CSV table of C-alpha atoms in Angstrom, one decimal:
chain,number,residue,atom,x,y,z
A,23,MET,CA,-167.5,-186.0,50.2
A,24,ALA,CA,-164.3,-185.4,52.6
A,25,THR,CA,-163.7,-181.9,52.7
A,26,GLU,CA,-160.2,-181.4,51.0
A,27,HIS,CA,-158.0,-179.0,52.8
A,28,LEU,CA,-154.6,-177.4,52.2
A,29,SER,CA,-151.9,-178.3,53.5
A,30,PRO,CA,-149.9,-176.4,55.9
A,31,LEU,CA,-147.5,-175.3,53.7
A,32,ASP,CA,-150.0,-175.0,50.7
A,33,LEU,CA,-152.0,-172.3,53.2
A,34,ALA,CA,-149.1,-171.1,53.9
A,35,PHE,CA,-148.0,-169.8,50.4
A,36,TRP,CA,-152.0,-168.6,50.4
A,37,ARG,CA,-152.2,-166.8,52.6
A,38,ILE,CA,-148.5,-164.8,52.7
A,39,GLU,CA,-149.8,-163.5,49.8
A,40,SER,CA,-150.3,-159.5,49.0
A,41,ALA,CA,-151.6,-157.1,45.7
A,42,ALA,CA,-148.0,-156.2,45.6
A,43,HIS,CA,-146.7,-159.6,46.3
A,44,PRO,CA,-148.6,-162.3,44.3
A,45,MET,CA,-147.4,-165.8,44.8
A,46,HIS,CA,-148.3,-167.4,41.6
A,47,LEU,CA,-145.3,-169.4,39.5
A,48,GLY,CA,-145.0,-168.4,35.7
A,49,ALA,CA,-143.4,-170.6,32.8
A,50,LEU,CA,-143.1,-168.8,29.6
A,51,ALA,CA,-143.2,-170.8,26.4
A,52,VAL,CA,-142.3,-170.0,23.3
A,53,PHE,CA,-143.7,-171.8,20.0
A,54,ASP,CA,-142.5,-172.1,16.7
A,55,ALA,CA,-146.0,-171.8,14.9
A,56,ALA,CA,-146.8,-175.5,12.4
A,57,PRO,CA,-147.8,-174.5,9.2
A,58,GLN,CA,-151.4,-174.9,8.7
A,59,ASP,CA,-152.8,-177.1,5.5
A,60,GLY,CA,-156.0,-177.7,4.4
A,61,PRO,CA,-159.5,-176.1,5.0
A,62,GLY,CA,-158.4,-173.9,7.9
A,63,ALA,CA,-155.1,-172.6,6.4
A,64,GLY,CA,-156.7,-169.5,4.5
A,65,PRO,CA,-157.2,-166.1,6.0
A,66,GLY,CA,-159.2,-165.7,9.2
A,67,PRO,CA,-159.1,-167.0,12.3
A,68,ASP,CA,-158.4,-170.1,11.9
A,69,ALA,CA,-155.2,-169.4,10.2
A,70,ASP,CA,-153.3,-167.4,13.4
A,71,PRO,CA,-151.5,-169.9,15.2
A,72,ALA,CA,-152.0,-167.6,18.2
A,73,VAL,CA,-155.6,-168.2,17.8
A,74,ARG,CA,-155.5,-171.5,17.5
A,75,ALA,CA,-153.7,-171.8,20.3
A,76,ALA,CA,-156.2,-169.7,22.9
A,77,ALA,CA,-158.8,-172.2,21.8
A,78,LEU,CA,-157.2,-175.4,22.1
A,79,LEU,CA,-156.5,-174.2,25.6
A,80,THR,CA,-159.6,-172.9,26.3
A,81,ALA,CA,-161.1,-176.4,25.5
A,82,ARG,CA,-158.4,-178.6,27.1
A,83,CYS,CA,-158.0,-177.0,30.5
A,84,ALA,CA,-161.8,-177.9,31.1
A,85,THR,CA,-161.5,-181.5,31.3
A,86,VAL,CA,-158.6,-180.9,33.9
A,87,PRO,CA,-160.3,-181.3,37.2
A,88,GLY,CA,-157.0,-179.6,39.2
A,89,LEU,CA,-157.6,-177.2,36.9
A,90,ARG,CA,-161.7,-176.6,37.9
A,91,ARG,CA,-161.1,-176.1,41.7
A,92,ARG,CA,-161.1,-172.7,43.7
A,93,ILE,CA,-159.8,-172.2,47.2
A,94,HIS,CA,-162.3,-170.7,50.4
A,95,ASP,CA,-162.4,-170.3,54.0
A,96,VAL,CA,-163.7,-173.0,55.8
A,97,LEU,CA,-164.9,-172.8,59.2
A,98,LEU,CA,-163.3,-175.6,61.1
A,99,PRO,CA,-160.6,-175.9,62.0
A,100,ILE,CA,-160.5,-172.2,62.1
A,101,GLY,CA,-158.5,-170.3,60.3
A,102,ALA,CA,-158.2,-173.2,57.5
A,103,ALA,CA,-158.9,-172.7,53.9
A,104,ALA,CA,-160.2,-175.7,51.6
A,105,TRP,CA,-161.0,-177.1,47.7
A,106,SER,CA,-163.9,-177.3,46.0
A,107,PRO,CA,-165.6,-177.3,42.4
A,108,ASP,CA,-165.8,-174.2,40.8
A,109,ALA,CA,-169.6,-174.3,40.3
A,110,ASP,CA,-169.1,-171.3,37.9
A,111,PHE,CA,-166.2,-172.8,36.1
A,112,ASP,CA,-165.7,-170.8,32.5
A,113,ALA,CA,-162.2,-171.2,30.9
A,114,ALA,CA,-162.7,-168.4,29.1
A,115,ARG,CA,-162.0,-166.6,32.1
A,116,HIS,CA,-158.7,-167.9,32.6
A,117,VAL,CA,-157.3,-167.7,28.7
A,118,PHE,CA,-156.4,-164.5,27.5
A,119,LEU,CA,-155.4,-163.4,24.0
A,120,VAL,CA,-152.8,-160.4,24.2
A,121,ARG,CA,-151.5,-158.6,21.2
A,122,THR,CA,-148.0,-157.2,22.3
A,123,PRO,CA,-145.3,-155.7,19.8
A,124,ASP,CA,-142.9,-157.8,22.1
A,125,PRO,CA,-144.6,-160.7,23.9
A,126,ARG,CA,-141.5,-161.5,26.6
A,127,ALA,CA,-141.9,-157.9,27.6
A,128,ALA,CA,-145.5,-158.1,28.3
A,129,ALA,CA,-144.9,-161.0,30.5
A,130,GLY,CA,-143.8,-158.6,33.1
A,131,PRO,CA,-146.9,-156.6,33.8
A,132,LEU,CA,-148.6,-160.1,33.8
A,133,MET,CA,-146.1,-161.5,36.3
A,134,ALA,CA,-147.4,-158.6,38.1
A,135,ARG,CA,-151.0,-158.4,38.6
A,136,PRO,CA,-152.4,-161.1,41.0
A,137,LEU,CA,-154.7,-163.8,40.1
A,138,ASP,CA,-158.3,-163.7,41.3
A,139,ARG,CA,-158.7,-165.6,44.7
A,140,GLY,CA,-162.3,-166.6,44.0
A,141,ARG,CA,-161.8,-168.2,40.7
A,142,PRO,CA,-159.5,-171.2,40.5
A,143,PRO,CA,-155.8,-170.5,40.8
A,144,TRP,CA,-154.3,-169.8,37.5
A,145,GLU,CA,-154.1,-168.4,34.1
A,146,ALA,CA,-152.6,-168.7,30.8
A,147,HIS,CA,-151.8,-165.8,28.1
A,148,VAL,CA,-151.5,-166.3,24.7
A,149,LEU,CA,-148.8,-163.7,23.4
A,150,ALA,CA,-149.4,-163.2,20.0
A,151,GLY,CA,-146.4,-161.1,18.5
A,152,PRO,CA,-145.9,-159.7,15.2
A,153,ASP,CA,-143.7,-162.5,13.9
A,154,PRO,CA,-146.3,-164.7,12.7
A,155,GLY,CA,-144.1,-167.8,12.9
A,156,SER,CA,-144.0,-167.7,16.5
A,157,PHE,CA,-145.9,-167.0,19.8
A,158,ALA,CA,-145.8,-167.5,23.4
A,159,VAL,CA,-147.4,-168.6,26.3
A,160,LEU,CA,-147.3,-167.5,30.0
A,161,PHE,CA,-148.7,-169.8,32.0
A,162,LYS,CA,-149.9,-168.3,35.8
A,163,PHE,CA,-150.1,-171.3,38.9
A,164,HIS,CA,-150.6,-170.1,42.4
A,165,HIS,CA,-148.1,-171.7,44.4
A,166,ALA,CA,-151.1,-173.0,46.5
A,167,LEU,CA,-152.0,-175.2,44.0
A,168,ALA,CA,-148.7,-176.5,42.8
A,169,ASP,CA,-145.0,-176.0,43.5
A,170,GLY,CA,-143.1,-175.8,40.1
A,171,LEU,CA,-143.1,-180.1,39.6
A,172,GLY,CA,-146.5,-179.8,40.3
A,173,ALA,CA,-146.8,-176.9,37.6
A,174,LEU,CA,-145.4,-178.6,35.0
A,175,ALA,CA,-148.0,-181.7,35.5
A,176,LEU,CA,-150.6,-179.8,35.2
A,177,ALA,CA,-149.3,-177.7,32.3
A,178,ALA,CA,-148.5,-181.3,30.7
A,179,LEU,CA,-152.2,-182.0,30.1
A,180,LEU,CA,-152.7,-179.1,28.2
A,181,PHE,CA,-149.9,-179.9,25.9
A,182,ASP,CA,-150.8,-182.5,22.3
A,183,GLU,CA,-150.5,-185.7,23.2
A,184,GLY,CA,-148.4,-188.4,20.7
A,185,GLU,CA,-145.4,-186.4,22.1
A,186,GLY,CA,-145.0,-188.3,24.8
A,187,VAL,CA,-146.5,-186.1,27.0
A,188,ARG,CA,-148.7,-188.3,29.6
A,189,GLY,CA,-150.3,-186.2,32.4
A,190,PRO,CA,-150.0,-187.7,36.3
A,191,ALA,CA,-152.5,-189.7,37.9
A,192,ARG,CA,-155.4,-188.0,39.8
A,193,PRO,CA,-154.5,-187.0,43.0
A,194,VAL,CA,-154.8,-189.9,45.6
A,195,PRO,CA,-156.7,-189.1,48.6
A,196,GLU,CA,-154.6,-189.5,52.2
A,197,PRO,CA,-155.8,-193.0,53.9
A,198,GLN,CA,-157.7,-191.7,56.7
A,199,PRO,CA,-156.8,-193.4,59.6
A,200,THR,CA,-160.2,-195.3,61.9
A,201,ALA,CA,-160.5,-195.9,65.6
A,202,GLY,CA,-158.8,-198.6,66.0
A,203,SER,CA,-155.9,-198.3,63.8
A,204,ALA,CA,-155.0,-194.8,65.3
A,205,LEU,CA,-155.1,-196.7,69.3
A,206,ARG,CA,-152.9,-199.1,67.5
A,207,ASN,CA,-150.6,-196.2,66.4
A,208,LEU,CA,-150.5,-194.1,68.8
A,209,PRO,CA,-146.8,-195.3,70.2
A,210,GLY,CA,-145.4,-194.5,66.8
A,211,MET,CA,-147.4,-191.7,65.9
A,212,LEU,CA,-146.4,-190.1,69.3
A,213,ALA,CA,-142.5,-190.8,69.0
A,214,ALA,CA,-142.9,-189.0,65.8
A,215,ARG,CA,-144.6,-186.0,66.9
A,216,VAL,CA,-141.5,-186.0,69.6
A,217,GLN,CA,-139.1,-186.3,66.3
A,218,ASP,CA,-140.9,-183.5,64.9
A,219,VAL,CA,-140.8,-181.0,67.2
A,220,GLY,CA,-137.0,-181.6,67.4
A,221,GLN,CA,-136.2,-181.2,63.6
A,222,ALA,CA,-138.6,-177.9,63.9
A,223,LEU,CA,-136.0,-176.6,66.9
A,224,GLU,CA,-132.8,-177.6,64.8
A,225,ILE,CA,-134.6,-176.2,61.8
A,226,GLY,CA,-135.4,-172.8,63.4
A,227,ALA,CA,-131.5,-172.9,65.6
A,228,SER,CA,-130.5,-173.0,61.7
A,229,VAL,CA,-132.4,-170.2,61.0
A,230,ALA,CA,-131.4,-168.3,63.8
A,231,ARG,CA,-127.8,-169.2,62.9
A,232,ALA,CA,-127.9,-168.1,59.1
A,233,GLY,CA,-129.6,-165.6,59.8
A,234,LEU,CA,-127.3,-162.5,59.7
A,235,PRO,CA,-127.2,-160.8,56.2
A,236,LEU,CA,-123.9,-160.5,55.7
A,237,GLY,CA,-122.4,-159.6,51.9
A,238,VAL,CA,-125.7,-158.8,50.9
A,239,PRO,CA,-125.2,-156.3,48.0
A,240,ALA,CA,-127.9,-153.9,48.4
A,241,ALA,CA,-129.0,-154.0,45.0
A,242,LEU,CA,-130.9,-157.5,46.2
A,243,THR,CA,-133.1,-155.7,48.4
A,244,ALA,CA,-136.2,-153.9,47.9
A,245,ALA,CA,-137.4,-150.9,49.7
A,246,PRO,CA,-141.5,-151.4,50.6
A,247,ALA,CA,-141.7,-148.6,47.9
A,248,ARG,CA,-140.2,-150.3,45.0
A,249,THR,CA,-143.2,-153.1,44.9
A,250,GLY,CA,-145.6,-154.0,42.4
A,251,THR,CA,-143.9,-153.7,39.4
A,252,ARG,CA,-142.2,-156.6,37.5
A,253,ALA,CA,-139.8,-156.9,35.2
A,254,VAL,CA,-139.0,-160.7,33.1
A,255,ALA,CA,-136.0,-161.4,31.4
A,256,GLY,CA,-134.8,-165.1,29.9
A,257,LEU,CA,-131.6,-166.5,28.5
A,258,ALA,CA,-131.0,-170.0,26.8
A,259,LEU,CA,-127.0,-171.4,26.9
A,260,ASP,CA,-125.6,-174.0,25.6
A,261,LEU,CA,-126.0,-177.4,27.6
A,262,ASP,CA,-123.2,-179.3,26.7
A,263,ASP,CA,-120.9,-176.0,27.8
A,264,VAL,CA,-122.2,-176.9,30.6
A,265,ASN,CA,-121.9,-180.1,30.3
A,266,ARG,CA,-118.4,-179.6,29.7
A,267,ILE,CA,-117.5,-177.2,32.7
A,268,ARG,CA,-119.0,-179.9,35.0
A,269,LYS,CA,-116.5,-182.9,33.4
A,270,VAL,CA,-113.7,-180.8,34.3
A,271,ALA,CA,-114.2,-179.1,37.4
A,272,GLY,CA,-116.3,-181.3,39.5
A,273,GLY,CA,-120.1,-181.4,40.9
A,274,THR,CA,-122.9,-181.6,39.3
A,275,VAL,CA,-124.7,-179.8,36.6
A,276,ASN,CA,-127.0,-178.0,39.0
A,277,ASP,CA,-123.3,-176.7,41.0
A,278,VAL,CA,-122.5,-175.0,37.2
A,279,LEU,CA,-125.6,-173.2,37.1
A,280,ILE,CA,-125.6,-172.0,40.8
A,281,ALA,CA,-122.0,-171.0,39.9
A,282,LEU,CA,-123.0,-169.1,37.3
A,283,VAL,CA,-125.9,-167.3,38.6
A,284,ALA,CA,-123.1,-166.2,41.6
A,285,GLY,CA,-120.6,-165.3,39.1
A,286,ALA,CA,-123.0,-163.2,36.4
A,287,LEU,CA,-124.3,-161.2,40.2
A,288,ARG,CA,-120.7,-160.2,41.0
A,289,ARG,CA,-119.6,-159.3,37.3
A,290,TRP,CA,-123.7,-157.6,37.5
A,291,LEU,CA,-122.4,-155.7,40.3
A,292,LEU,CA,-119.1,-154.4,39.5
A,293,GLY,CA,-120.5,-153.3,35.8
A,294,ARG,CA,-123.2,-151.1,38.0
A,295,GLY,CA,-120.2,-149.3,39.5
A,296,ASP,CA,-121.4,-151.1,42.7
A,297,PRO,CA,-118.1,-151.8,45.7
A,298,GLU,CA,-116.6,-154.9,45.6
A,299,PRO,CA,-118.5,-157.5,47.3
A,300,GLU,CA,-117.1,-158.7,50.7
A,301,GLY,CA,-118.4,-161.0,53.3
A,302,PRO,CA,-119.7,-164.4,53.2
A,303,GLY,CA,-122.3,-163.6,50.4
A,304,PRO,CA,-126.2,-163.3,50.3
A,305,ARG,CA,-127.9,-166.5,50.5
A,306,ALA,CA,-129.6,-168.2,48.2
A,307,LEU,CA,-132.6,-170.6,49.1
A,308,ILE,CA,-132.4,-173.6,46.9
A,309,PRO,CA,-135.9,-175.1,47.0
A,310,VAL,CA,-135.5,-179.3,47.0
A,311,SER,CA,-138.6,-181.2,45.8
A,312,ARG,CA,-140.0,-184.2,48.4
A,313,ARG,CA,-141.9,-185.7,45.6
A,314,ARG,CA,-140.7,-189.3,45.3
A,315,PRO,CA,-140.1,-190.3,42.1
A,316,GLY,CA,-142.4,-192.7,40.7
A,317,GLY,CA,-145.2,-192.0,43.4
A,318,ALA,CA,-148.6,-191.1,42.7
A,319,ALA,CA,-149.1,-187.6,41.4
A,320,LYS,CA,-150.6,-184.8,43.9
A,321,TYR,CA,-151.3,-181.2,43.8
A,322,GLY,CA,-149.9,-178.7,45.9
A,323,ASN,CA,-146.5,-178.4,47.5
A,324,ARG,CA,-143.9,-181.1,48.6
A,325,LEU,CA,-141.0,-178.7,49.4
A,326,SER,CA,-138.1,-177.9,51.6
A,327,GLY,CA,-134.8,-176.3,50.5
A,328,TYR,CA,-131.3,-176.0,50.8
A,329,LEU,CA,-129.6,-172.3,52.1
A,330,LEU,CA,-126.3,-171.5,50.5
A,331,ARG,CA,-123.9,-168.6,50.5
A,332,LEU,CA,-123.2,-167.3,47.3
A,333,PRO,CA,-119.3,-166.7,47.1
A,334,LEU,CA,-119.5,-163.3,45.3
A,335,ALA,CA,-116.1,-161.6,47.2
A,336,GLU,CA,-114.2,-164.6,45.0
A,337,PRO,CA,-113.0,-163.3,42.1
A,338,ASP,CA,-112.0,-166.6,40.1
A,339,PRO,CA,-114.6,-168.7,38.6
A,340,LEU,CA,-113.3,-171.6,39.5
A,341,LEU,CA,-113.2,-170.9,43.0
A,342,ARG,CA,-116.9,-170.1,43.0
A,343,LEU,CA,-117.6,-172.8,41.6
A,344,ASP,CA,-115.4,-174.8,44.5
A,345,ARG,CA,-117.1,-173.3,46.6
A,346,VAL,CA,-120.5,-173.6,45.4
A,347,ARG,CA,-120.0,-177.5,45.4
A,348,LEU,CA,-118.6,-177.6,49.0
A,349,GLY,CA,-121.6,-175.7,50.2
A,350,MET,CA,-124.1,-178.0,48.2
A,351,ASP,CA,-122.5,-181.2,49.2
A,352,ARG,CA,-122.5,-180.2,52.9
A,353,ASN,CA,-126.4,-179.4,52.3
A,354,LYS,CA,-126.8,-182.7,50.8
A,355,GLU,CA,-124.6,-184.5,53.4
A,356,ALA,CA,-127.4,-182.9,56.1
A,357,GLY,CA,-130.6,-183.6,54.3
A,358,PRO,CA,-133.6,-181.8,53.0
A,359,ALA,CA,-135.2,-181.8,56.6
A,360,ARG,CA,-132.2,-179.7,58.4
A,361,GLY,CA,-131.0,-176.6,57.5
A,362,ALA,CA,-131.8,-172.7,57.6
A,363,GLY,CA,-133.1,-173.8,53.9
A,364,ALA,CA,-135.9,-176.5,55.6
A,365,VAL,CA,-137.9,-173.3,57.1
A,366,ALA,CA,-140.7,-174.6,55.0
A,367,LEU,CA,-141.1,-177.7,56.8
A,368,LEU,CA,-142.1,-175.2,59.7
A,369,ALA,CA,-145.7,-174.8,58.1
A,370,ASP,CA,-146.3,-178.0,59.1
A,371,HIS,CA,-146.0,-177.1,62.6
A,372,VAL,CA,-148.2,-173.6,62.7
A,373,HIS,CA,-151.8,-174.0,63.1
A,374,PRO,CA,-154.2,-172.5,60.1
A,375,LEU,CA,-155.3,-169.8,62.6
A,376,GLY,CA,-151.6,-169.1,62.8
A,377,HIS,CA,-151.2,-169.0,59.2
A,378,ARG,CA,-154.5,-166.7,58.6
A,379,LEU,CA,-153.5,-164.1,61.5
A,380,GLY,CA,-149.4,-164.6,60.8
A,381,GLY,CA,-149.5,-164.3,56.8
A,382,PRO,CA,-148.6,-160.7,56.5
A,383,LEU,CA,-145.9,-161.3,59.4
A,384,VAL,CA,-144.3,-164.1,57.5
A,385,ALA,CA,-144.6,-162.4,54.5
A,386,GLN,CA,-142.6,-159.5,55.8
A,387,ALA,CA,-139.8,-161.9,57.1
A,388,ALA,CA,-138.9,-163.3,54.1
A,389,ARG,CA,-136.0,-161.0,53.9
A,390,MET,CA,-134.8,-162.4,57.2
A,391,LEU,CA,-134.8,-165.7,55.9
A,392,PHE,CA,-133.3,-165.3,52.8
A,393,ASP,CA,-131.7,-163.0,49.8
A,394,ILE,CA,-132.1,-164.5,46.5
A,395,LEU,CA,-134.3,-167.4,45.3
A,396,VAL,CA,-132.5,-169.7,43.0
A,397,THR,CA,-134.6,-172.6,41.6
A,398,SER,CA,-134.4,-175.4,39.5
A,399,VAL,CA,-137.4,-177.2,37.2
A,400,PRO,CA,-136.0,-180.2,35.8
A,401,LEU,CA,-138.2,-180.7,32.6
A,402,PRO,CA,-138.7,-184.3,31.0
A,403,GLY,CA,-136.7,-185.3,27.3
A,404,PHE,CA,-139.3,-185.2,24.9
A,405,THR,CA,-140.8,-182.0,22.8
A,406,PHE,CA,-144.1,-180.2,24.3
A,407,SER,CA,-146.2,-179.4,21.4
A,408,LEU,CA,-149.5,-177.3,21.3
A,409,GLY,CA,-151.9,-178.0,18.4
A,410,GLY,CA,-148.9,-178.6,16.2
A,411,SER,CA,-147.1,-175.8,17.1
A,412,ARG,CA,-143.4,-177.2,19.1
A,413,VAL,CA,-142.2,-175.5,22.5
A,414,ARG,CA,-139.1,-173.8,21.0
A,415,GLU,CA,-138.0,-172.5,24.7
A,416,VAL,CA,-139.1,-172.4,28.2
A,417,TYR,CA,-138.5,-170.1,31.0
A,418,PRO,CA,-139.1,-171.2,34.4
A,419,LEU,CA,-140.6,-168.1,36.4
A,420,ALA,CA,-140.6,-167.7,40.4
A,421,PRO,CA,-142.9,-165.3,42.9
A,422,LEU,CA,-140.7,-162.4,44.3
A,423,ALA,CA,-141.5,-162.0,48.4
A,424,ARG,CA,-141.3,-159.3,49.9
A,425,GLY,CA,-138.0,-157.1,50.4
A,426,HIS,CA,-136.2,-158.9,47.8
A,427,SER,CA,-135.9,-157.6,44.4
A,428,LEU,CA,-134.2,-160.7,42.7
A,429,ALA,CA,-135.4,-164.0,41.8
A,430,VAL,CA,-134.1,-166.8,39.7
A,431,ALA,CA,-135.3,-170.0,38.0
A,432,VAL,CA,-133.5,-172.0,35.4
A,433,SER,CA,-134.9,-175.3,33.5
A,434,THR,CA,-133.2,-177.8,30.9
A,435,TYR,CA,-135.3,-178.3,27.6
A,436,LYS,CA,-133.6,-179.9,24.3
A,437,GLY,CA,-130.4,-179.2,25.1
A,438,THR,CA,-130.5,-175.9,26.3
A,439,VAL,CA,-130.1,-174.0,29.5
A,440,HIS,CA,-133.3,-171.6,29.9
A,441,TYR,CA,-132.9,-169.1,32.9
A,442,GLY,CA,-136.0,-166.9,33.7
A,443,LEU,CA,-135.6,-164.0,36.0
A,444,VAL,CA,-138.2,-162.3,37.7
A,445,ALA,CA,-137.1,-158.9,39.4
A,446,ASP,CA,-138.7,-155.7,41.0
A,447,ALA,CA,-138.8,-153.3,38.3
A,448,ALA,CA,-137.7,-150.4,39.6
A,449,ALA,CA,-135.3,-151.6,42.4
A,450,VAL,CA,-133.7,-153.4,38.7
A,451,PRO,CA,-133.7,-151.3,36.3
A,452,ASP,CA,-131.1,-153.1,34.3
A,453,LEU,CA,-132.4,-157.0,34.3
A,454,ALA,CA,-131.3,-157.1,31.0
A,455,ALA,CA,-127.7,-156.2,31.5
A,456,LEU,CA,-127.5,-159.1,34.2
A,457,ALA,CA,-129.0,-161.9,31.7
A,458,GLU,CA,-126.1,-160.7,29.7
A,459,ALA,CA,-123.6,-161.3,32.5
A,460,LEU,CA,-124.6,-165.0,33.0
A,461,ARG,CA,-123.4,-165.4,29.5
A,462,ALA,CA,-120.3,-163.9,29.8
A,463,GLU,CA,-119.9,-165.8,32.9
A,464,LEU,CA,-120.1,-168.9,31.0
A,465,ASP,CA,-118.1,-168.0,28.3
A,466,GLU,CA,-115.3,-167.2,31.1
A,467,LEU,CA,-116.2,-170.5,32.7
A,468,VAL,CA,-115.3,-172.6,29.5
A,469,ARG,CA,-112.6,-170.9,28.7
A,470,GLU,CA,-111.2,-171.6,31.7
A,471,VAL,CA,-111.7,-175.6,31.3
A,472,SER,CA,-110.5,-175.3,27.9
């Protein structure tokens, strides 16, 4: 079997990780426990929905090939890494049952804890709270294993069938060119290489132009001493309200969701007593999926991105939304392969040894590239369930880069918008206030368009 090396971008995510800045994605799914009838409904572990959920996850994850693979270094190419089956795979090392008085609060310390790099890089934590009618599951997938859509595809394989959930086809290996085909394709390959170099230079120039940190509040930066701890908060908003704003003000649902972040940040900063925001505003990195609709399912990352200044200095909520919309329109016109937000594509132009030696430097440079991550993970319209217990809420959680104090992820599920906030707990001790600022910003925009 041919060695499956990590792609350059997957390798970059693997190499930039540190103990204080783990590079895993997360999702906190809150379940309504299914009522149990029949022989297993009496007292005992079989009647505990959290125990049942942990047992189901343990059994099902063993059947998913993508969850049984680990990452290891290889001799050639120098600095590269590859996937291989974990000969000692034990699902019980990846699925944990946690008793906690507050499942949501428990997600913060769990997100701060790096995954074991010697094992397949994922975990599932079943969080059992005092309410027997519900429980939560925190999924953690290393960014080298999957991007947001890839992580969703992997998690979907663990849920019940019969609800419309179907896992992706197994990844299709890239065809390996023969010597004859390589010679025939040589002119096109050279032209493509020249085009790639030109694209890299263009992206690099855009990064340099956009690299001035103008109008970035101090609250969005985390000093090196303020690392290693995480706080997590979630907020659910009505998608109908978002659509009402969109229909009147124009733009897309995503434009409104980003504008809500900008407005909430402004409210939160002023509520803390920080100075009035000035300047162009912080640079939001907005990941863009490069996966083709209906294409063969693949693990790993297929990402580019847009860079957008969040107009925190604008006091009018509708004008803030308009500026976000115009900025996103400009990004879309240029496309996801150009501009400073497409910096992820530069990973393809770095030799594996460069990723290995330069990983720590790249991690430290994240603060120079963008100020806050705002990512959207689309969820399918059907209902997820596990052992008959239905998912009520899904909060996506993004990794926090070095020097950043906040990352925002958002998804829509069953007519509800779910914001997942991950923060450096020392730099942002009032994360709940930011979540409430999101709600207040939505309420104000609804009033403005009513």
